[in-house]
PDB file of C-alpha atoms and ligand atoms in Angstrom:
ATOM      1  CA  MET A  29       0.000   0.000   0.000  1.00 96.00           C
ATOM      2  CA  LYS A  30       1.214   3.443  -0.902  1.00 98.00           C
ATOM      3  CA  PHE A  31      -0.292   6.623   0.599  1.00 98.00           C
ATOM      4  CA  LEU A  32       0.246  10.200  -0.518  1.00 98.00           C
ATOM      5  CA  VAL A  33       0.135  12.634   2.411  1.00 99.00           C
ATOM      6  CA  LEU A  34      -0.608  16.017   0.910  1.00 99.00           C
ATOM      7  CA  ASN A  35      -0.546  19.272   2.872  1.00 99.00           C
ATOM      8  CA  GLY A  36      -1.561  22.688   1.643  1.00 98.00           C
ATOM      9  CA  PRO A  37      -0.577  26.281   2.347  1.00 98.00           C
ATOM     10  CA  ASN A  38       0.957  27.387   5.638  1.00 98.00           C
ATOM     11  CA  LEU A  39       1.205  23.856   7.021  1.00 98.00           C
ATOM     12  CA  ASN A  40       4.990  24.179   6.605  1.00 98.00           C
ATOM     13  CA  MET A  41       4.616  26.826   9.343  1.00 98.00           C
ATOM     14  CA  LEU A  42       3.292  24.383  11.943  1.00 98.00           C
ATOM     15  CA  GLY A  43       4.865  25.058  15.333  1.00 98.00           C
ATOM     16  CA  ILE A  44       5.142  28.764  14.463  1.00 98.00           C
ATOM     17  CA  ARG A  45       1.649  29.587  13.172  1.00 98.00           C
ATOM     18  CA  GLU A  46      -1.104  30.150  15.741  1.00 98.00           C
ATOM     19  CA  PRO A  47       0.095  27.495  18.215  1.00 98.00           C
ATOM     20  CA  GLU A  48      -3.059  27.993  20.301  1.00 97.00           C
ATOM     21  CA  ILE A  49      -4.977  26.515  17.327  1.00 98.00           C
ATOM     22  CA  TYR A  50      -2.474  24.219  15.625  1.00 98.00           C
ATOM     23  CA  GLY A  51      -0.207  23.222  18.520  1.00 97.00           C
ATOM     24  CA  HIS A  52       3.549  23.361  18.947  1.00 98.00           C
ATOM     25  CA  GLU A  53       4.570  20.420  16.765  1.00 98.00           C
ATOM     26  CA  THR A  54       6.231  21.166  13.435  1.00 98.00           C
ATOM     27  CA  TYR A  55       5.698  19.910   9.881  1.00 98.00           C
ATOM     28  CA  ASP A  56       8.692  17.595  10.411  1.00 98.00           C
ATOM     29  CA  ASP A  57       6.910  16.161  13.467  1.00 98.00           C
ATOM     30  CA  LEU A  58       3.817  15.626  11.319  1.00 98.00           C
ATOM     31  CA  VAL A  59       5.901  13.744   8.740  1.00 98.00           C
ATOM     32  CA  GLU A  60       7.690  11.627  11.352  1.00 98.00           C
ATOM     33  CA  ARG A  61       4.499  10.704  13.208  1.00 98.00           C
ATOM     34  CA  THR A  62       2.509   9.939  10.071  1.00 98.00           C
ATOM     35  CA  ARG A  63       5.329   7.931   8.494  1.00 98.00           C
ATOM     36  CA  ALA A  64       5.564   5.786  11.643  1.00 98.00           C
ATOM     37  CA  ALA A  65       1.776   5.292  11.673  1.00 98.00           C
ATOM     38  CA  CYS A  66       1.785   4.248   8.001  1.00 98.00           C
ATOM     39  CA  GLU A  67       4.728   1.886   8.511  1.00 97.00           C
ATOM     40  CA  ALA A  68       2.880   0.244  11.409  1.00 97.00           C
ATOM     41  CA  LEU A  69       0.059  -0.442   8.929  1.00 97.00           C
ATOM     42  CA  GLY A  70       2.495  -1.833   6.370  1.00 96.00           C
ATOM     43  CA  ALA A  71       2.034   1.191   4.137  1.00 97.00           C
ATOM     44  CA  GLU A  72       4.613   3.383   2.427  1.00 98.00           C
ATOM     45  CA  ALA A  73       3.970   7.103   2.893  1.00 98.00           C
ATOM     46  CA  VAL A  74       5.010   9.763   0.395  1.00 98.00           C
ATOM     47  CA  PHE A  75       4.814  13.379   1.601  1.00 98.00           C
ATOM     48  CA  PHE A  76       4.280  16.618  -0.281  1.00 98.00           C
ATOM     49  CA  GLN A  77       3.550  20.123   0.994  1.00 99.00           C
ATOM     50  CA  SER A  78       2.933  23.164  -1.152  1.00 99.00           C
ATOM     51  CA  ASN A  79       1.642  26.686  -0.777  1.00 98.00           C
ATOM     52  CA  SER A  80       0.475  26.629  -4.417  1.00 98.00           C
ATOM     53  CA  GLU A  81      -2.893  25.306  -5.528  1.00 98.00           C
ATOM     54  CA  GLY A  82      -1.564  24.211  -8.930  1.00 98.00           C
ATOM     55  CA  GLU A  83       1.241  22.169  -7.376  1.00 99.00           C
ATOM     56  CA  LEU A  84      -1.295  20.395  -5.168  1.00 99.00           C
ATOM     57  CA  VAL A  85      -3.450  19.625  -8.232  1.00 99.00           C
ATOM     58  CA  THR A  86      -0.392  18.235 -10.024  1.00 99.00           C
ATOM     59  CA  ALA A  87       0.532  16.120  -6.993  1.00 99.00           C
ATOM     60  CA  ILE A  88      -2.970  14.567  -7.019  1.00 99.00           C
ATOM     61  CA  GLN A  89      -2.677  13.872 -10.759  1.00 98.00           C
ATOM     62  CA  ASN A  90       0.781  12.332 -10.267  1.00 98.00           C
ATOM     63  CA  ALA A  91      -0.674  10.044  -7.590  1.00 98.00           C
ATOM     64  CA  TYR A  92      -2.646   8.338 -10.364  1.00 98.00           C
ATOM     65  CA  PHE A  93       0.447   7.699 -12.492  1.00 98.00           C
ATOM     66  CA  ASP A  94       2.505   6.662  -9.447  1.00 98.00           C
ATOM     67  CA  GLN A  95      -0.140   4.089  -8.473  1.00 97.00           C
ATOM     68  CA  VAL A  96      -0.884   5.590  -5.092  1.00 98.00           C
ATOM     69  CA  ASP A  97      -3.566   3.608  -3.242  1.00 98.00           C
ATOM     70  CA  GLY A  98      -4.860   6.311  -0.899  1.00 98.00           C
ATOM     71  CA  ILE A  99      -4.555  10.045  -0.333  1.00 99.00           C
ATOM     72  CA  ILE A 100      -4.470  11.793   3.041  1.00 99.00           C
ATOM     73  CA  LEU A 101      -5.198  15.423   2.272  1.00 98.00           C
ATOM     74  CA  ASN A 102      -5.172  18.580   4.349  1.00 99.00           C
ATOM     75  CA  PRO A 103      -5.845  21.251   1.719  1.00 99.00           C
ATOM     76  CA  ALA A 104      -5.656  23.961   4.450  1.00 98.00           C
ATOM     77  CA  ALA A 105      -7.203  27.234   3.211  1.00 98.00           C
ATOM     78  CA  TYR A 106      -7.820  25.742  -0.268  1.00 98.00           C
ATOM     79  CA  THR A 107     -10.379  23.477   1.411  1.00 98.00           C
ATOM     80  CA  HIS A 108     -12.740  26.412   1.442  1.00 98.00           C
ATOM     81  CA  THR A 109     -12.083  27.727  -2.061  1.00 98.00           C
ATOM     82  CA  SER A 110     -10.770  25.115  -4.467  1.00 98.00           C
ATOM     83  CA  VAL A 111     -12.937  23.514  -7.114  1.00 98.00           C
ATOM     84  CA  ALA A 112      -9.656  22.563  -8.840  1.00 98.00           C
ATOM     85  CA  LEU A 113      -8.648  20.248  -5.978  1.00 99.00           C
ATOM     86  CA  LEU A 114     -12.136  18.704  -5.940  1.00 98.00           C
ATOM     87  CA  ASP A 115     -11.940  18.069  -9.680  1.00 99.00           C
ATOM     88  CA  ALA A 116      -8.440  16.571  -9.374  1.00 99.00           C
ATOM     89  CA  LEU A 117      -9.622  14.121  -6.695  1.00 99.00           C
ATOM     90  CA  LYS A 118     -12.597  13.165  -8.869  1.00 98.00           C
ATOM     91  CA  ALA A 119     -10.319  12.761 -11.886  1.00 98.00           C
ATOM     92  CA  VAL A 120      -7.983  10.263 -10.232  1.00 98.00           C
ATOM     93  CA  GLY A 121     -10.652   8.342  -8.283  1.00 98.00           C
ATOM     94  CA  ILE A 122      -8.210   7.416  -5.505  1.00 98.00           C
ATOM     95  CA  PRO A 123      -9.813   7.079  -2.038  1.00 98.00           C
ATOM     96  CA  ALA A 124      -8.999  10.254  -0.116  1.00 98.00           C
ATOM     97  CA  VAL A 125      -9.459  11.265   3.510  1.00 99.00           C
ATOM     98  CA  GLU A 126      -9.760  14.980   4.315  1.00 99.00           C
ATOM     99  CA  VAL A 127      -7.862  15.933   7.481  1.00 99.00           C
ATOM    100  CA  HIS A 128      -7.930  19.164   9.479  1.00 98.00           C
ATOM    101  CA  ILE A 129      -5.776  19.646  12.548  1.00 98.00           C
ATOM    102  CA  SER A 130      -8.241  22.099  14.082  1.00 98.00           C
ATOM    103  CA  ASP A 131     -11.952  21.626  14.647  1.00 98.00           C
ATOM    104  CA  VAL A 132     -13.090  23.596  11.610  1.00 98.00           C
ATOM    105  CA  ALA A 133     -16.772  23.091  12.540  1.00 98.00           C
ATOM    106  CA  SER A 134     -16.344  25.337  15.572  1.00 98.00           C
ATOM    107  CA  ARG A 135     -14.446  28.092  13.725  1.00 98.00           C
ATOM    108  CA  GLU A 136     -15.389  30.977  11.369  1.00 98.00           C
ATOM    109  CA  ASP A 137     -18.301  30.747   8.943  1.00 98.00           C
ATOM    110  CA  PHE A 138     -15.983  30.799   5.924  1.00 97.00           C
ATOM    111  CA  ARG A 139     -14.398  27.544   7.142  1.00 98.00           C
ATOM    112  CA  GLN A 140     -17.738  25.715   7.111  1.00 98.00           C
ATOM    113  CA  VAL A 141     -17.549  25.062   3.363  1.00 98.00           C
ATOM    114  CA  SER A 142     -15.343  22.269   2.060  1.00 98.00           C
ATOM    115  CA  TYR A 143     -15.172  21.805  -1.683  1.00 98.00           C
ATOM    116  CA  VAL A 144     -13.001  18.677  -1.478  1.00 98.00           C
ATOM    117  CA  ARG A 145     -15.327  16.880   0.944  1.00 98.00           C
ATOM    118  CA  ALA A 146     -17.586  15.711  -1.894  1.00 98.00           C
ATOM    119  CA  ALA A 147     -14.690  13.637  -3.274  1.00 98.00           C
ATOM    120  CA  CYS A 148     -13.449  12.258   0.065  1.00 98.00           C
ATOM    121  CA  VAL A 149     -14.438   9.002   1.774  1.00 98.00           C
ATOM    122  CA  ARG A 150     -14.127  10.591   5.214  1.00 98.00           C
ATOM    123  CA  THR A 151     -13.310  13.828   7.032  1.00 98.00           C
ATOM    124  CA  ILE A 152     -11.303  13.914  10.275  1.00 98.00           C
ATOM    125  CA  ALA A 153     -11.061  17.268  12.064  1.00 98.00           C
ATOM    126  CA  GLY A 154     -10.040  18.536  15.463  1.00 98.00           C
ATOM    127  CA  GLN A 155      -7.787  15.615  16.341  1.00 98.00           C
ATOM    128  CA  GLY A 156      -4.489  17.472  16.001  1.00 98.00           C
ATOM    129  CA  LEU A 157      -1.693  15.593  14.237  1.00 98.00           C
ATOM    130  CA  ASP A 158      -3.255  12.306  15.344  1.00 98.00           C
ATOM    131  CA  GLY A 159      -5.867  12.928  12.646  1.00 98.00           C
ATOM    132  CA  TYR A 160      -3.304  11.867  10.033  1.00 98.00           C
ATOM    133  CA  ARG A 161      -2.791   8.523  11.821  1.00 98.00           C
ATOM    134  CA  GLN A 162      -6.557   8.057  12.019  1.00 98.00           C
ATOM    135  CA  ALA A 163      -6.826   8.794   8.295  1.00 98.00           C
ATOM    136  CA  ALA A 164      -4.124   6.204   7.506  1.00 98.00           C
ATOM    137  CA  GLU A 165      -5.933   3.598   9.624  1.00 98.00           C
ATOM    138  CA  TYR A 166      -9.218   4.352   7.891  1.00 98.00           C
ATOM    139  CA  LEU A 167      -7.669   4.039   4.421  1.00 98.00           C
ATOM    140  CA  ALA A 168      -5.886   0.794   5.361  1.00 98.00           C
ATOM    141  CA  ALA A 169      -9.162  -0.685   6.627  1.00 97.00           C
ATOM    142  CA  LEU A 170     -11.027   0.495   3.535  1.00 97.00           C
ATOM    143  CA  LEU A 171      -8.423  -0.844   1.109  1.00 97.00           C
ATOM    144  CA  GLY A 172      -8.158  -4.072   3.079  1.00 92.00           C
ATOM    145  CA  GLY A 173     -11.905  -4.582   2.709  1.00 85.00           C
ATOM    146  CA  VAL A 174     -12.431  -4.452   6.488  1.00 85.00           C
ATOM    147  CA  ILE A 175     -14.873  -1.562   6.110  1.00 78.00           C
ATOM    148  CA  GLY A 176     -16.942  -0.244   3.237  1.00 74.00           C
ATOM    149  CA  GLU A 177     -17.267   3.379   2.114  1.00 68.00           C
TER     150      GLU A 177
HETATM  151  C1  DQA B 204      -6.780  23.636   8.500  1.00 64.96           C
HETATM  152  C2  DQA B 204      -8.057  24.470   8.676  1.00 64.96           C
HETATM  153  C3  DQA B 204      -8.178  25.496   7.573  1.00 64.96           C
HETATM  154  O1  DQA B 204      -9.373  26.249   7.750  1.00 64.96           O
HETATM  155  C4  DQA B 204      -7.013  26.448   7.590  1.00 64.96           C
HETATM  156  O2  DQA B 204      -7.096  27.350   6.512  1.00 64.96           O
HETATM  157  C5  DQA B 204      -5.689  25.748   7.612  1.00 64.96           C
HETATM  158  C6  DQA B 204      -5.533  24.514   8.390  1.00 64.96           C
HETATM  159  C7  DQA B 204      -6.533  22.664   9.678  1.00 64.96           C
HETATM  160  O3  DQA B 204      -5.706  21.782   9.518  1.00 64.96           O
HETATM  161  O4  DQA B 204      -7.161  22.801  10.729  1.00 64.96           O
HETATM  162  O5  DQA B 204      -4.707  26.256   7.083  1.00 64.96           O
HETATM  163  O6  DQA B 204      -6.917  22.859   7.331  1.00 64.96           O
END
């Protein structure tokens, strides 16, 4: 099993940006923790972070050609704006889990819309960095036929 762990804008600033919302752990911590969680599931994890919408779209397209089995996606602010990311997920048809570190449901009105959600098998929010582990477990169970969509 191969998972793409895709993170959008400003997530490279974890540990610095609004620690009262996103915590003190860094993007490197996110990578380390998620890689360990994926390895424990017997999955290889490939990581990509970008502040550019187009690069995120290209990474989703490349996942198709690289035979990625599942996508763990935190589109960050593009969650609330990007039809392009939604279309890319629909184009590749790879099971994707939407992750948010913070509890977006209890935040500003403009964060209540998620364009990508319509193309995701599950959304995990408000679990901190553990949300990425939970997403990996969900994808492994789904791909292993343990659970259905
Ligand atoms: C976020 C929530 C988004 O609303 C925000 O724009 C982010 C991070 C989260 O992980 O909680 O950058 O996706």
